[in-house]
Amino acid sequence: MIRTLLARLGSFAAVMSLVSLVTYGFVFLTPGDPAYTILREQRQSPPSEREVEAFRSEHGFDDPFVVQYLSWLGDVLRGDLGTSYYRSEPVASLLLEYLPNTLELALAAMAVSLLLAVPTGVLSAVHRDTWIDRTSQLAALIGVSIPNFWLGYLLILVCSLWLGLTPVSGVGTLGHLVLPALTLGTGMAAIVTRLVRTSMLEVLEADYVVTARSKGVRERLVVYKHALRNALVPVVTIVGLQFGFVLNGAVVVEVVFQRPGLGTLLVDAVFARDYPIVQGVVLVTAFAFVATNQLVDLAYVALDPRIERGRGERR
Amino acid sequence: MSDREAGPARSTGQPRTLLQRSRRLLRRRFDRGLRTNAQLRFGGGIVCLLAVVAIVGPLVSPYDPTAQALGARLEGPSLAHPLGTDALGRDVATRVAYGARISLALAVVATLVRLCIGTTIGLFAATGSRLVDAALMRLVDAQLAFPGLVLALVIAGTLGPSLTNVVIALSVVGWATYARVVRGSILAVKDRPFVESARLYGTPRRRIVTRHLLPNVTGPVVVLATLNLGTVVLAAAGLSFLGLGAQPPTAEWGTMVADGRNYLRSAPWLITAPGVAIALTVVGFNVLGDGLRDVLDPDHIDDSERRRT
């Protein structure tokens, strides 16, 4: 166990250093001189030689890459994510300010997706190869294929403009949350439906389900008590892990509904070349994802010693 | 190798080498699948239809995709303009057809680059020393730690908004899944008797890799790439929608939705046409990929694995 723990910590450190290197290093993809480009974007006019010089020395752009990277990394490890170029506010407090809106959207979308996906997936598996199954699979296919931003505008058009049921954009009330959560949730639901179906089909063949049936337990109870609970274990794990990726969809949805969240913060920062904010958002998301991943893996190892060997490891 | 001397076998048209045999096996599976697998035909049909639209559409359309005709602004669907016109009087149907060119070409290029990077890394990880393997797999983990679309957004934005930069951004993210699949497939066969015997026979390493190991990867990689084409179309449209991809006046689906959103109430067809086009393309690639998977790769790739960006 201790050895596994150390090995995990080692790979966690390795992955996070690569992640941090990428997060810091992408700035140097900026065409030309980053300091010049950043200032030009900020002023909307070419900056003077002296301004560029001042900016460079203020932000340490004159140091060699390794020095810049290490000093940034040192700050990050002490919890200092830097300061926004434009808003002169610490990035950490900006993140905290925008995080709740994104979290709210993510949780609501996840609720929508589970509410849609679990019943559909179960029905699909129980009525395998019937029209119910085919319809739900078709719905799932369409769900993964529709672009979120387009679905968002369709919902705005129908629910807000035609029916007048919900506000078009913004945050604040529950009404503001409905459409974004539906937009983001349906896409996620499509994937989860497939997972639930596969997992249910597997479990329905398991020995304990066969036993329960042969004992004469009613089919309804077999499905909902014996099978579903077990089928949901892998689903919950994967859904939990995917939570780290919710920002993927949230970016576009937040832009469509003009919700101030991490996604809109990131997009605005990318266009304005406000690199400290970009780095902060990216690093924090990646860290959250890697950390949850490692914790889940460790939990598995702790709970089931068989996993410690095997599973993707080389002999 | 002994198959060199297999003279009689050659004369009866039997495949000579393992490579040919495995190619023939895939071909046979594919042919049988085309007859029996409805997904393969349906998905393939959609993709072919789109390819036809992309190639023929712009040739037969009487309109220019970018020329403005301010006398014909925001016209609803009619005989002259089957999908209506946009705020600058441009024919929406023509723009959708030009958009198909961009989306399909971009998806193919980005997917091929991902495939090449991922396969190479997976191959080196599976056949290299333990240290090489560990290092490359940490690289894969690092790639997977980033939400794909977010990383692509950041890279494309830093390079500057343009279609080329979107292709670059989408190419350098998303190869990790290929690396994992290739590594897994190779590890699964690496110590099997046919590889072992080739090695004992003194077959050069390079030949073992190209003739004995890589053919086993073809099935899963083709399936993954097909499904990936859909993902890339979706991601590219998303980035263009945000303003990072194709710049006006280029006809691109994501940009068209972004332009149309200001006329949501008065001209809903402006977002409908490109939106349906994107969804149809992605459905086509997804169904085709699912069909190919049933046919070429009986040991399925995990669902959660392949749907990542």
Coordinates of C-alpha atoms in Angstrom, one line a residue:
Chain A
M1 CA 0.0 0.0 0.0
I2 CA 2.7 2.4 1.0
R3 CA 4.7 1.6 -2.2
T4 CA 1.6 2.2 -4.3
L5 CA 1.0 5.4 -2.5
L6 CA 4.5 6.6 -3.2
A7 CA 4.4 5.5 -6.8
R8 CA 1.1 7.4 -7.2
L9 CA 2.5 10.5 -5.6
G10 CA 5.5 10.2 -7.9
S11 CA 3.4 10.0 -11.1
F12 CA 1.1 12.8 -9.8
A13 CA 4.1 15.0 -9.3
A14 CA 5.4 14.1 -12.8
V15 CA 2.1 14.8 -14.5
M16 CA 1.6 18.0 -12.6
S17 CA 5.0 19.3 -13.6
L18 CA 4.3 18.6 -17.2
V19 CA 0.9 20.2 -16.9
S20 CA 2.4 23.3 -15.3
L21 CA 5.1 23.5 -17.9
V22 CA 2.5 23.5 -20.7
T23 CA 0.3 26.0 -18.8
Y24 CA 3.2 28.4 -18.4
G25 CA 4.9 27.6 -21.7
F26 CA 1.9 28.3 -24.1
V27 CA 2.5 32.1 -23.7
F28 CA 5.5 31.7 -25.9
L29 CA 3.3 30.6 -28.7
T30 CA 2.4 34.2 -29.1
P31 CA 3.5 35.4 -32.5
G32 CA 6.3 37.9 -32.2
D33 CA 7.3 39.5 -29.0
P34 CA 4.7 38.6 -26.3
A35 CA 5.2 41.8 -24.4
Y36 CA 4.6 43.9 -27.5
T37 CA 1.5 41.8 -28.6
I38 CA 0.0 41.9 -25.1
L39 CA 0.4 45.7 -24.9
R40 CA -0.9 46.2 -28.4
E41 CA -4.0 44.2 -27.5
Q42 CA -4.4 46.2 -24.3
R43 CA -4.1 49.7 -25.9
Q44 CA -5.6 48.8 -29.3
S45 CA -2.6 50.7 -30.7
P46 CA 1.1 49.9 -31.2
P47 CA 2.9 50.6 -27.9
S48 CA 6.2 52.6 -27.8
E49 CA 9.6 51.0 -27.4
R50 CA 9.8 52.4 -23.8
E51 CA 6.4 51.0 -22.8
V52 CA 7.4 47.5 -24.0
E53 CA 10.7 47.7 -22.1
A54 CA 8.9 48.7 -18.9
F55 CA 6.4 45.9 -19.3
R56 CA 9.1 43.4 -20.0
S57 CA 11.1 44.2 -16.9
E58 CA 8.0 44.6 -14.7
H59 CA 6.8 41.1 -15.6
G60 CA 10.2 39.4 -15.8
F61 CA 10.1 38.8 -19.5
D62 CA 13.8 39.5 -19.8
D63 CA 14.8 36.5 -17.7
P64 CA 15.6 33.2 -19.3
F65 CA 12.7 30.8 -19.7
V66 CA 13.7 28.5 -16.9
V67 CA 14.0 31.4 -14.4
Q68 CA 10.6 32.8 -15.4
Y69 CA 9.0 29.4 -15.2
L70 CA 10.5 28.5 -11.8
S71 CA 9.6 31.9 -10.2
W72 CA 6.1 31.5 -11.5
L73 CA 5.9 27.9 -10.2
G74 CA 7.2 29.1 -6.8
D75 CA 4.5 31.7 -6.6
V76 CA 1.8 29.2 -7.6
L77 CA 3.0 26.7 -5.0
R78 CA 2.6 29.5 -2.4
G79 CA -1.0 30.0 -3.7
D80 CA -0.2 33.2 -5.7
L81 CA -1.6 32.9 -9.2
G82 CA -0.4 36.3 -10.2
T83 CA -2.2 39.5 -11.1
S84 CA -4.4 40.2 -14.1
Y85 CA -2.7 42.5 -16.6
Y86 CA -5.8 44.7 -17.0
R87 CA -8.0 44.4 -14.0
S88 CA -5.1 44.7 -11.5
E89 CA -6.9 42.1 -9.3
P90 CA -5.2 38.9 -8.1
V91 CA -6.1 36.0 -10.4
A92 CA -7.0 33.8 -7.4
S93 CA -9.7 36.2 -6.2
L94 CA -11.1 36.5 -9.7
L95 CA -11.3 32.7 -9.9
L96 CA -13.1 32.6 -6.6
E97 CA -15.5 35.3 -7.8
Y98 CA -16.4 33.5 -11.0
L99 CA -16.3 29.9 -9.8
P100 CA -19.7 29.8 -8.1
N101 CA -21.6 30.5 -11.3
T102 CA -19.8 27.8 -13.2
L103 CA -20.2 25.4 -10.3
E104 CA -23.9 26.1 -10.1
L105 CA -24.3 25.5 -13.9
A106 CA -22.2 22.3 -13.7
L107 CA -24.2 20.8 -10.8
A108 CA -27.5 21.7 -12.4
A109 CA -26.4 20.2 -15.7
M110 CA -25.2 17.1 -14.0
A111 CA -28.6 16.8 -12.3
V112 CA -30.4 17.2 -15.6
S113 CA -28.2 14.6 -17.2
L114 CA -28.7 12.0 -14.5
L115 CA -32.4 12.6 -14.4
L116 CA -32.6 12.1 -18.1
A117 CA -30.1 9.4 -18.5
V118 CA -30.7 6.9 -15.7
P119 CA -34.3 6.1 -16.5
T120 CA -33.7 6.1 -20.2
G121 CA -30.6 3.9 -19.9
V122 CA -32.5 1.4 -17.6
L123 CA -35.5 1.2 -19.8
S124 CA -33.2 0.8 -22.8
A125 CA -31.4 -2.1 -21.2
V126 CA -34.6 -3.8 -19.8
H127 CA -36.3 -3.6 -23.1
R128 CA -33.2 -4.4 -25.1
D129 CA -33.7 -4.4 -28.9
T130 CA -37.2 -3.2 -28.8
W131 CA -38.5 0.1 -30.2
I132 CA -37.9 1.7 -26.7
D133 CA -34.3 0.8 -26.9
R134 CA -33.9 2.0 -30.4
T135 CA -35.6 5.3 -29.8
S136 CA -33.5 6.0 -26.7
Q137 CA -30.3 5.1 -28.6
L138 CA -31.3 7.4 -31.4
A139 CA -32.0 10.2 -28.9
A140 CA -28.6 9.6 -27.3
L141 CA -26.9 9.7 -30.8
I142 CA -28.6 13.0 -31.6
G143 CA -27.7 14.3 -28.1
V144 CA -24.0 13.8 -28.6
S145 CA -24.0 15.2 -32.1
I146 CA -25.8 18.5 -31.6
P147 CA -23.5 21.4 -31.0
N148 CA -24.2 22.9 -27.5
F149 CA -24.1 26.5 -28.8
W150 CA -26.7 25.7 -31.4
L151 CA -29.0 23.9 -28.9
G152 CA -28.6 26.9 -26.6
Y153 CA -29.9 29.3 -29.2
L154 CA -32.8 27.0 -30.2
L155 CA -33.9 26.8 -26.6
I156 CA -33.6 30.6 -26.3
L157 CA -35.7 31.0 -29.5
V158 CA -38.4 28.6 -28.4
C159 CA -38.6 29.1 -24.6
S160 CA -37.6 32.7 -24.2
L161 CA -38.5 34.5 -27.5
W162 CA -41.6 32.5 -28.6
L163 CA -43.1 31.3 -25.3
G164 CA -41.6 33.9 -23.0
L165 CA -41.0 31.4 -20.2
T166 CA -37.4 32.1 -19.3
P167 CA -35.0 35.1 -19.4
V168 CA -32.7 35.2 -22.4
S169 CA -29.4 35.6 -20.6
G170 CA -27.7 36.5 -17.4
V171 CA -27.6 34.9 -13.9
G172 CA -29.4 35.3 -10.6
T173 CA -32.7 33.5 -10.4
L174 CA -33.5 29.8 -11.0
G175 CA -35.1 30.9 -14.3
H176 CA -31.8 32.0 -15.5
L177 CA -30.3 28.6 -14.8
V178 CA -32.9 26.4 -16.5
L179 CA -31.9 26.8 -20.2
P180 CA -28.1 26.7 -19.7
A181 CA -28.5 23.6 -17.5
L182 CA -30.7 21.9 -20.1
T183 CA -28.3 22.8 -22.9
L184 CA -25.3 21.4 -21.1
G185 CA -27.2 18.6 -19.4
T186 CA -28.7 17.0 -22.6
G187 CA -25.3 16.6 -24.2
M188 CA -23.9 14.9 -21.0
A189 CA -27.1 12.8 -20.7
A190 CA -26.5 11.3 -24.1
I191 CA -23.1 9.9 -23.0
V192 CA -24.4 8.8 -19.6
T193 CA -27.4 7.0 -21.2
R194 CA -25.0 4.8 -23.1
L195 CA -23.0 4.1 -20.0
V196 CA -26.1 3.2 -17.9
R197 CA -27.4 0.9 -20.7
T198 CA -24.1 -1.0 -21.1
S199 CA -23.6 -1.3 -17.3
M200 CA -27.2 -2.5 -16.8
L201 CA -27.0 -5.1 -19.5
E202 CA -23.8 -6.4 -17.9
V203 CA -25.4 -6.6 -14.4
L204 CA -28.6 -8.1 -15.6
E205 CA -26.6 -11.2 -16.6
A206 CA -24.8 -11.5 -13.3
D207 CA -25.2 -14.5 -11.0
Y208 CA -26.9 -12.6 -8.2
V209 CA -29.6 -11.3 -10.5
V210 CA -30.2 -14.7 -11.9
T211 CA -30.4 -16.0 -8.3
A212 CA -32.8 -13.3 -7.3
R213 CA -35.0 -14.1 -10.3
S214 CA -35.0 -17.8 -9.6
K215 CA -35.9 -17.1 -6.0
G216 CA -39.1 -15.7 -7.4
V217 CA -38.4 -12.0 -6.6
R218 CA -40.6 -9.8 -8.7
E219 CA -39.0 -8.5 -11.8
R220 CA -39.5 -4.9 -10.8
L221 CA -37.6 -5.4 -7.6
V222 CA -34.9 -7.3 -9.4
V223 CA -34.3 -4.5 -11.8
Y224 CA -34.5 -1.6 -9.4
K225 CA -33.1 -3.0 -6.2
H226 CA -30.7 -5.7 -7.2
A227 CA -29.5 -4.6 -10.6
L228 CA -29.7 -0.8 -10.7
R229 CA -27.8 -0.2 -7.6
N230 CA -24.8 -2.2 -8.8
A231 CA -25.0 -0.9 -12.3
L232 CA -24.7 2.6 -11.0
V233 CA -21.3 2.1 -9.3
P234 CA -19.2 2.4 -12.5
V235 CA -21.5 5.1 -13.9
V236 CA -21.1 7.3 -10.9
T237 CA -17.3 6.9 -11.0
I238 CA -17.1 7.9 -14.6
V239 CA -19.6 10.7 -14.3
G240 CA -17.6 12.0 -11.3
L241 CA -14.4 11.9 -13.2
Q242 CA -16.0 13.6 -16.2
F243 CA -17.0 16.4 -13.9
G244 CA -13.5 17.8 -14.3
F245 CA -14.2 18.2 -18.0
V246 CA -17.5 20.1 -17.5
L247 CA -15.6 23.3 -18.3
N248 CA -15.3 22.0 -21.9
G249 CA -19.0 22.4 -22.5
A250 CA -19.5 25.2 -20.0
V251 CA -17.3 27.6 -21.9
V252 CA -19.6 27.7 -24.9
V253 CA -22.8 27.6 -22.9
E254 CA -21.7 30.5 -20.7
V255 CA -20.9 32.5 -23.8
V256 CA -24.3 31.8 -25.4
F257 CA -26.2 32.7 -22.2
Q258 CA -23.8 35.5 -21.2
R259 CA -23.3 34.0 -17.8
P260 CA -20.3 35.4 -15.9
G261 CA -18.4 32.2 -15.1
L262 CA -15.0 30.6 -15.5
G263 CA -15.8 30.0 -19.2
T264 CA -16.5 33.5 -20.1
L265 CA -13.6 34.7 -17.9
L266 CA -11.3 32.4 -19.9
V267 CA -12.6 33.4 -23.3
D268 CA -12.4 37.1 -22.5
A269 CA -8.9 36.6 -21.1
V270 CA -7.8 34.6 -24.2
F271 CA -8.9 37.4 -26.6
A272 CA -7.4 40.1 -24.4
R273 CA -4.2 38.1 -24.0
D274 CA -4.5 38.4 -20.2
Y275 CA -2.2 35.5 -19.7
P276 CA -2.2 35.3 -15.9
I277 CA -6.0 34.7 -15.9
V278 CA -5.7 32.1 -18.7
Q279 CA -2.9 30.3 -16.8
G280 CA -4.9 30.4 -13.6
V281 CA -8.1 28.9 -15.1
V282 CA -6.2 26.2 -17.0
L283 CA -4.0 25.2 -14.2
V284 CA -6.8 25.0 -11.6
T285 CA -9.0 22.9 -13.8
A286 CA -6.2 20.5 -14.7
F287 CA -5.1 20.2 -11.1
A288 CA -8.7 19.5 -10.0
F289 CA -9.0 16.8 -12.6
V290 CA -5.7 15.1 -11.9
A291 CA -6.2 15.2 -8.2
T292 CA -9.7 13.7 -8.3
N293 CA -8.5 11.0 -10.7
Q294 CA -5.7 10.0 -8.4
L295 CA -8.0 10.0 -5.3
V296 CA -10.5 7.8 -7.1
D297 CA -7.7 5.4 -8.1
L298 CA -6.4 5.3 -4.6
A299 CA -9.8 4.7 -3.2
Y300 CA -10.1 1.7 -5.5
V301 CA -6.8 0.3 -4.5
A302 CA -7.7 0.7 -0.8
L303 CA -11.0 -1.0 -1.3
D304 CA -10.1 -3.7 -3.6
P305 CA -6.5 -5.2 -3.3
R306 CA -6.9 -7.1 -6.6
I307 CA -6.6 -3.9 -8.5
E308 CA -3.1 -3.1 -7.1
R309 CA -1.5 -5.4 -9.7
G310 CA -2.6 -5.5 -13.3
R311 CA -4.9 -2.9 -14.8
G312 CA -2.8 -1.2 -17.5
E313 CA 0.5 -2.0 -15.8
R314 CA 3.1 -3.8 -17.7
R315 CA 4.2 -7.2 -16.6
Chain B
M1 CA 10.7 -16.0 -43.8
S2 CA 9.1 -19.3 -44.7
D3 CA 6.3 -17.6 -46.6
R4 CA 8.9 -16.6 -49.2
E5 CA 9.1 -20.3 -50.2
A6 CA 5.4 -20.8 -50.2
G7 CA 5.3 -21.0 -54.0
P8 CA 2.2 -23.1 -54.4
A9 CA 0.2 -21.0 -51.9
R10 CA 1.1 -17.9 -54.0
S11 CA -0.1 -19.4 -57.2
T12 CA -3.5 -20.1 -55.7
G13 CA -3.9 -16.5 -54.8
Q14 CA -3.4 -17.0 -51.1
P15 CA -2.0 -13.9 -49.3
R16 CA 1.7 -14.2 -48.9
T17 CA 2.6 -12.3 -45.8
L18 CA 1.0 -11.6 -42.5
L19 CA 0.4 -8.0 -43.5
Q20 CA -1.5 -9.0 -46.6
R21 CA -3.4 -11.6 -44.6
S22 CA -4.4 -9.0 -42.0
R23 CA -5.4 -6.5 -44.7
R24 CA -7.4 -9.1 -46.4
L25 CA -9.1 -10.0 -43.1
L26 CA -10.1 -6.4 -42.5
R27 CA -11.3 -6.0 -46.1
R28 CA -13.4 -9.2 -45.8
R29 CA -14.9 -8.0 -42.5
F30 CA -15.6 -4.7 -44.0
D31 CA -17.3 -6.2 -47.1
R32 CA -19.4 -8.5 -45.0
G33 CA -20.3 -5.6 -42.7
L34 CA -21.4 -3.5 -45.7
R35 CA -23.9 -6.2 -46.5
T36 CA -25.1 -6.9 -42.9
N37 CA -24.5 -3.8 -40.9
A38 CA -27.1 -1.1 -41.3
Q39 CA -25.1 1.5 -39.3
L40 CA -22.2 1.2 -41.7
R41 CA -24.5 1.9 -44.6
F42 CA -26.4 4.7 -43.0
G43 CA -23.4 6.5 -41.6
G44 CA -21.4 5.9 -44.8
G45 CA -24.4 7.3 -46.7
I46 CA -24.5 10.5 -44.7
V47 CA -20.8 11.0 -45.0
C48 CA -20.9 10.4 -48.8
L49 CA -23.8 12.8 -49.1
L50 CA -21.9 15.5 -47.3
A51 CA -18.8 14.9 -49.4
V52 CA -20.9 15.3 -52.5
V53 CA -22.4 18.5 -51.2
A54 CA -19.0 19.8 -50.3
I55 CA -17.6 19.0 -53.8
V56 CA -20.5 19.6 -56.1
G57 CA -22.5 22.3 -54.2
P58 CA -20.2 25.2 -54.7
L59 CA -19.8 24.2 -58.4
V60 CA -23.5 24.3 -59.2
S61 CA -24.5 27.2 -57.0
P62 CA -25.1 30.4 -59.0
Y63 CA -24.2 32.5 -55.9
D64 CA -20.9 33.6 -54.5
P65 CA -20.5 32.7 -50.8
T66 CA -19.0 36.0 -49.7
A67 CA -20.4 38.6 -52.2
Q68 CA -22.9 40.9 -50.5
A69 CA -26.3 41.6 -52.1
L70 CA -27.8 44.2 -49.8
G71 CA -31.0 44.3 -51.9
A72 CA -31.8 40.7 -50.7
R73 CA -31.2 41.0 -47.0
L74 CA -32.7 38.4 -44.6
E75 CA -35.0 36.9 -47.1
G76 CA -36.9 33.8 -46.0
P77 CA -36.6 30.4 -47.8
S78 CA -37.8 30.7 -51.4
L79 CA -37.2 29.0 -54.7
A80 CA -34.3 31.4 -55.6
H81 CA -32.8 30.9 -52.1
P82 CA -33.9 27.5 -50.7
L83 CA -32.4 28.3 -47.3
G84 CA -32.9 32.0 -47.3
T85 CA -30.4 34.8 -47.2
D86 CA -28.4 36.3 -44.4
A87 CA -28.0 39.9 -43.1
L88 CA -25.7 40.7 -46.0
G89 CA -27.9 39.1 -48.6
R90 CA -25.7 36.1 -49.1
D91 CA -27.3 32.8 -50.1
V92 CA -27.4 30.5 -47.0
A93 CA -27.5 27.3 -48.9
T94 CA -24.3 28.2 -50.8
R95 CA -22.6 29.2 -47.6
V96 CA -23.5 25.9 -46.0
A97 CA -22.1 24.0 -49.0
Y98 CA -18.8 26.0 -48.8
G99 CA -18.8 25.4 -45.0
A100 CA -19.0 21.6 -45.6
R101 CA -15.7 21.9 -47.5
I102 CA -14.0 23.7 -44.7
S103 CA -15.4 21.4 -41.9
L104 CA -14.6 18.2 -43.7
A105 CA -11.1 19.2 -44.8
L106 CA -10.3 20.5 -41.4
A107 CA -11.5 17.4 -39.7
V108 CA -9.6 15.1 -41.9
V109 CA -6.3 17.0 -41.5
A110 CA -6.6 17.4 -37.7
T111 CA -7.6 13.8 -37.2
L112 CA -4.7 12.5 -39.4
V113 CA -2.2 14.6 -37.4
R114 CA -3.6 13.3 -34.1
L115 CA -3.5 9.8 -35.4
C116 CA 0.1 10.1 -36.5
I117 CA 1.3 11.7 -33.2
G118 CA -0.7 9.3 -31.1
T119 CA 0.3 6.1 -33.0
T120 CA 4.0 7.0 -32.9
I121 CA 4.0 7.7 -29.2
G122 CA 1.9 4.6 -28.5
L123 CA 4.3 2.5 -30.6
F124 CA 7.4 3.8 -28.8
A125 CA 5.8 3.3 -25.4
A126 CA 4.8 -0.3 -26.1
T127 CA 8.1 -1.3 -27.7
G128 CA 10.6 0.8 -25.8
S129 CA 12.2 0.3 -22.5
R130 CA 10.3 0.6 -19.2
L131 CA 11.7 4.1 -18.7
V132 CA 10.6 5.3 -22.2
D133 CA 7.2 3.8 -21.6
A134 CA 6.8 5.5 -18.2
A135 CA 7.9 8.8 -19.5
L136 CA 5.7 8.7 -22.6
M137 CA 2.7 7.6 -20.6
R138 CA 3.1 10.5 -18.1
L139 CA 3.0 12.7 -21.2
V140 CA -0.2 11.1 -22.2
D141 CA -1.6 11.6 -18.7
A142 CA -0.6 15.2 -18.8
Q143 CA -2.4 15.7 -22.1
L144 CA -5.5 14.0 -20.7
A145 CA -5.4 16.2 -17.6
F146 CA -6.5 19.2 -19.7
P147 CA -10.1 19.6 -20.8
G148 CA -9.4 19.2 -24.6
L149 CA -11.6 22.0 -25.8
V150 CA -10.2 24.4 -23.2
L151 CA -6.6 23.7 -24.2
A152 CA -7.4 24.0 -27.9
L153 CA -9.1 27.3 -27.1
V154 CA -6.1 28.6 -25.3
I155 CA -3.6 27.5 -28.0
A156 CA -5.7 28.8 -30.9
G157 CA -6.3 32.1 -29.1
T158 CA -2.6 32.5 -28.3
L159 CA -1.5 31.8 -31.8
G160 CA -4.1 34.3 -33.0
P161 CA -7.6 33.7 -34.5
S162 CA -7.5 31.9 -37.8
L163 CA -8.6 28.7 -39.4
T164 CA -5.1 27.3 -39.7
N165 CA -4.4 27.9 -36.0
V166 CA -7.6 26.1 -35.1
V167 CA -6.3 23.1 -37.1
I168 CA -3.0 23.3 -35.3
A169 CA -4.7 23.6 -31.9
L170 CA -7.0 20.6 -32.6
S171 CA -4.1 18.6 -33.9
V172 CA -1.9 18.9 -30.8
V173 CA -4.7 18.1 -28.4
G174 CA -6.5 14.8 -28.5
W175 CA -3.7 12.4 -29.7
A176 CA -3.4 10.8 -26.2
T177 CA -6.3 8.4 -26.8
Y178 CA -4.6 7.1 -29.9
A179 CA -1.4 6.6 -27.9
R180 CA -3.3 4.6 -25.3
V181 CA -5.2 2.5 -27.7
V182 CA -2.1 1.7 -29.8
R183 CA 0.0 0.9 -26.8
G184 CA -2.7 -1.4 -25.4
S185 CA -3.2 -3.2 -28.7
I186 CA 0.5 -3.8 -29.2
L187 CA 1.1 -4.9 -25.6
A188 CA -1.8 -7.4 -26.1
V189 CA 0.0 -9.1 -29.0
K190 CA 3.6 -8.4 -28.3
D191 CA 4.4 -11.7 -26.6
R192 CA 2.1 -13.9 -28.6
P193 CA 3.7 -16.8 -30.4
F194 CA 3.7 -15.3 -33.9
V195 CA 5.7 -12.3 -32.8
E196 CA 8.0 -14.5 -30.7
S197 CA 8.7 -16.8 -33.5
A198 CA 9.4 -14.0 -35.9
R199 CA 11.8 -12.6 -33.4
L200 CA 13.5 -16.0 -32.9
Y201 CA 13.7 -16.3 -36.6
G202 CA 15.9 -13.2 -36.6
T203 CA 13.4 -10.8 -38.2
P204 CA 14.7 -7.3 -37.9
R205 CA 13.0 -5.2 -35.3
R206 CA 11.7 -2.7 -37.8
R207 CA 10.1 -5.5 -39.8
I208 CA 8.5 -7.0 -36.7
V209 CA 6.9 -3.6 -35.9
T210 CA 5.7 -2.9 -39.4
R211 CA 4.6 -6.4 -40.4
H212 CA 3.5 -8.0 -37.2
L213 CA 2.6 -5.4 -34.6
L214 CA 1.1 -2.5 -36.5
P215 CA -1.4 -4.5 -38.5
N216 CA -3.1 -5.3 -35.2
V217 CA -3.6 -1.7 -34.5
T218 CA -5.4 -0.8 -37.8
G219 CA -8.9 -1.8 -36.7
P220 CA -9.2 0.1 -33.4
V221 CA -7.3 3.1 -34.8
V222 CA -9.6 3.4 -37.9
V223 CA -12.6 3.2 -35.6
L224 CA -11.2 5.8 -33.2
A225 CA -10.3 8.1 -36.1
T226 CA -13.8 7.9 -37.6
L227 CA -15.5 8.8 -34.3
N228 CA -12.9 11.5 -33.9
L229 CA -13.8 13.2 -37.1
G230 CA -17.2 14.0 -35.6
T231 CA -15.6 15.3 -32.4
V232 CA -13.2 17.5 -34.4
V233 CA -16.0 19.0 -36.5
L234 CA -17.9 19.8 -33.3
A235 CA -14.9 21.3 -31.6
A236 CA -13.8 23.4 -34.7
A237 CA -17.3 24.7 -35.1
G238 CA -17.3 25.6 -31.4
L239 CA -14.0 27.5 -31.6
S240 CA -15.2 29.3 -34.8
F241 CA -18.4 30.2 -33.0
L242 CA -16.3 31.8 -30.2
G243 CA -14.5 33.8 -32.9
L244 CA -11.2 32.0 -32.9
G245 CA -11.5 30.1 -36.2
A246 CA -12.7 31.2 -39.6
Q247 CA -12.9 35.0 -39.9
P248 CA -15.6 36.8 -41.7
P249 CA -16.5 36.7 -44.5
T250 CA -15.5 33.1 -44.8
A251 CA -18.4 30.7 -44.9
E252 CA -18.0 28.4 -41.9
W253 CA -20.7 26.7 -39.9
G254 CA -19.8 27.9 -36.4
T255 CA -19.2 31.4 -37.7
M256 CA -22.6 31.3 -39.4
V257 CA -24.3 30.4 -36.2
A258 CA -22.5 33.3 -34.4
D259 CA -23.6 35.7 -37.2
G260 CA -27.1 34.5 -37.1
R261 CA -27.7 34.8 -33.4
N262 CA -28.4 38.5 -33.7
Y263 CA -31.4 37.7 -35.9
L264 CA -32.8 34.9 -33.8
R265 CA -36.3 36.1 -33.8
S266 CA -36.6 37.7 -37.3
A267 CA -34.6 35.1 -39.3
P268 CA -34.4 31.8 -37.4
W269 CA -33.3 30.0 -40.6
L270 CA -29.9 31.7 -40.2
I271 CA -28.8 29.5 -37.3
T272 CA -31.0 26.5 -38.3
A273 CA -29.2 25.6 -41.6
P274 CA -25.6 25.5 -40.3
G275 CA -26.7 23.9 -37.0
V276 CA -28.4 21.1 -38.8
A277 CA -25.4 20.7 -41.1
I278 CA -23.0 20.3 -38.1
A279 CA -25.4 17.9 -36.3
L280 CA -25.8 15.8 -39.5
T281 CA -22.1 15.6 -40.1
V282 CA -21.4 14.5 -36.5
V283 CA -24.3 12.0 -36.6
G284 CA -22.8 10.6 -39.9
F285 CA -19.3 10.1 -38.4
N286 CA -20.7 8.7 -35.2
V287 CA -22.9 6.1 -36.8
L288 CA -20.2 5.2 -39.3
G289 CA -17.7 4.8 -36.5
D290 CA -20.1 2.6 -34.4
G291 CA -20.7 0.5 -37.5
L292 CA -17.0 0.2 -38.2
R293 CA -16.4 -0.8 -34.6
D294 CA -18.9 -3.6 -34.8
V295 CA -17.3 -4.8 -38.0
L296 CA -13.6 -4.2 -37.6
D297 CA -12.9 -4.3 -33.9
P298 CA -14.9 -6.9 -32.1
D299 CA -13.2 -6.0 -28.8
H300 CA -14.8 -2.7 -28.2
I301 CA -13.0 0.4 -27.1
D302 CA -14.5 1.8 -23.9
D303 CA -17.2 4.3 -24.5
S304 CA -15.8 7.0 -22.1
E305 CA -12.4 6.6 -23.7
R306 CA -13.3 7.4 -27.2
R307 CA -15.8 10.3 -26.7
R308 CA -13.2 12.6 -25.3
T309 CA -12.1 15.6 -27.3

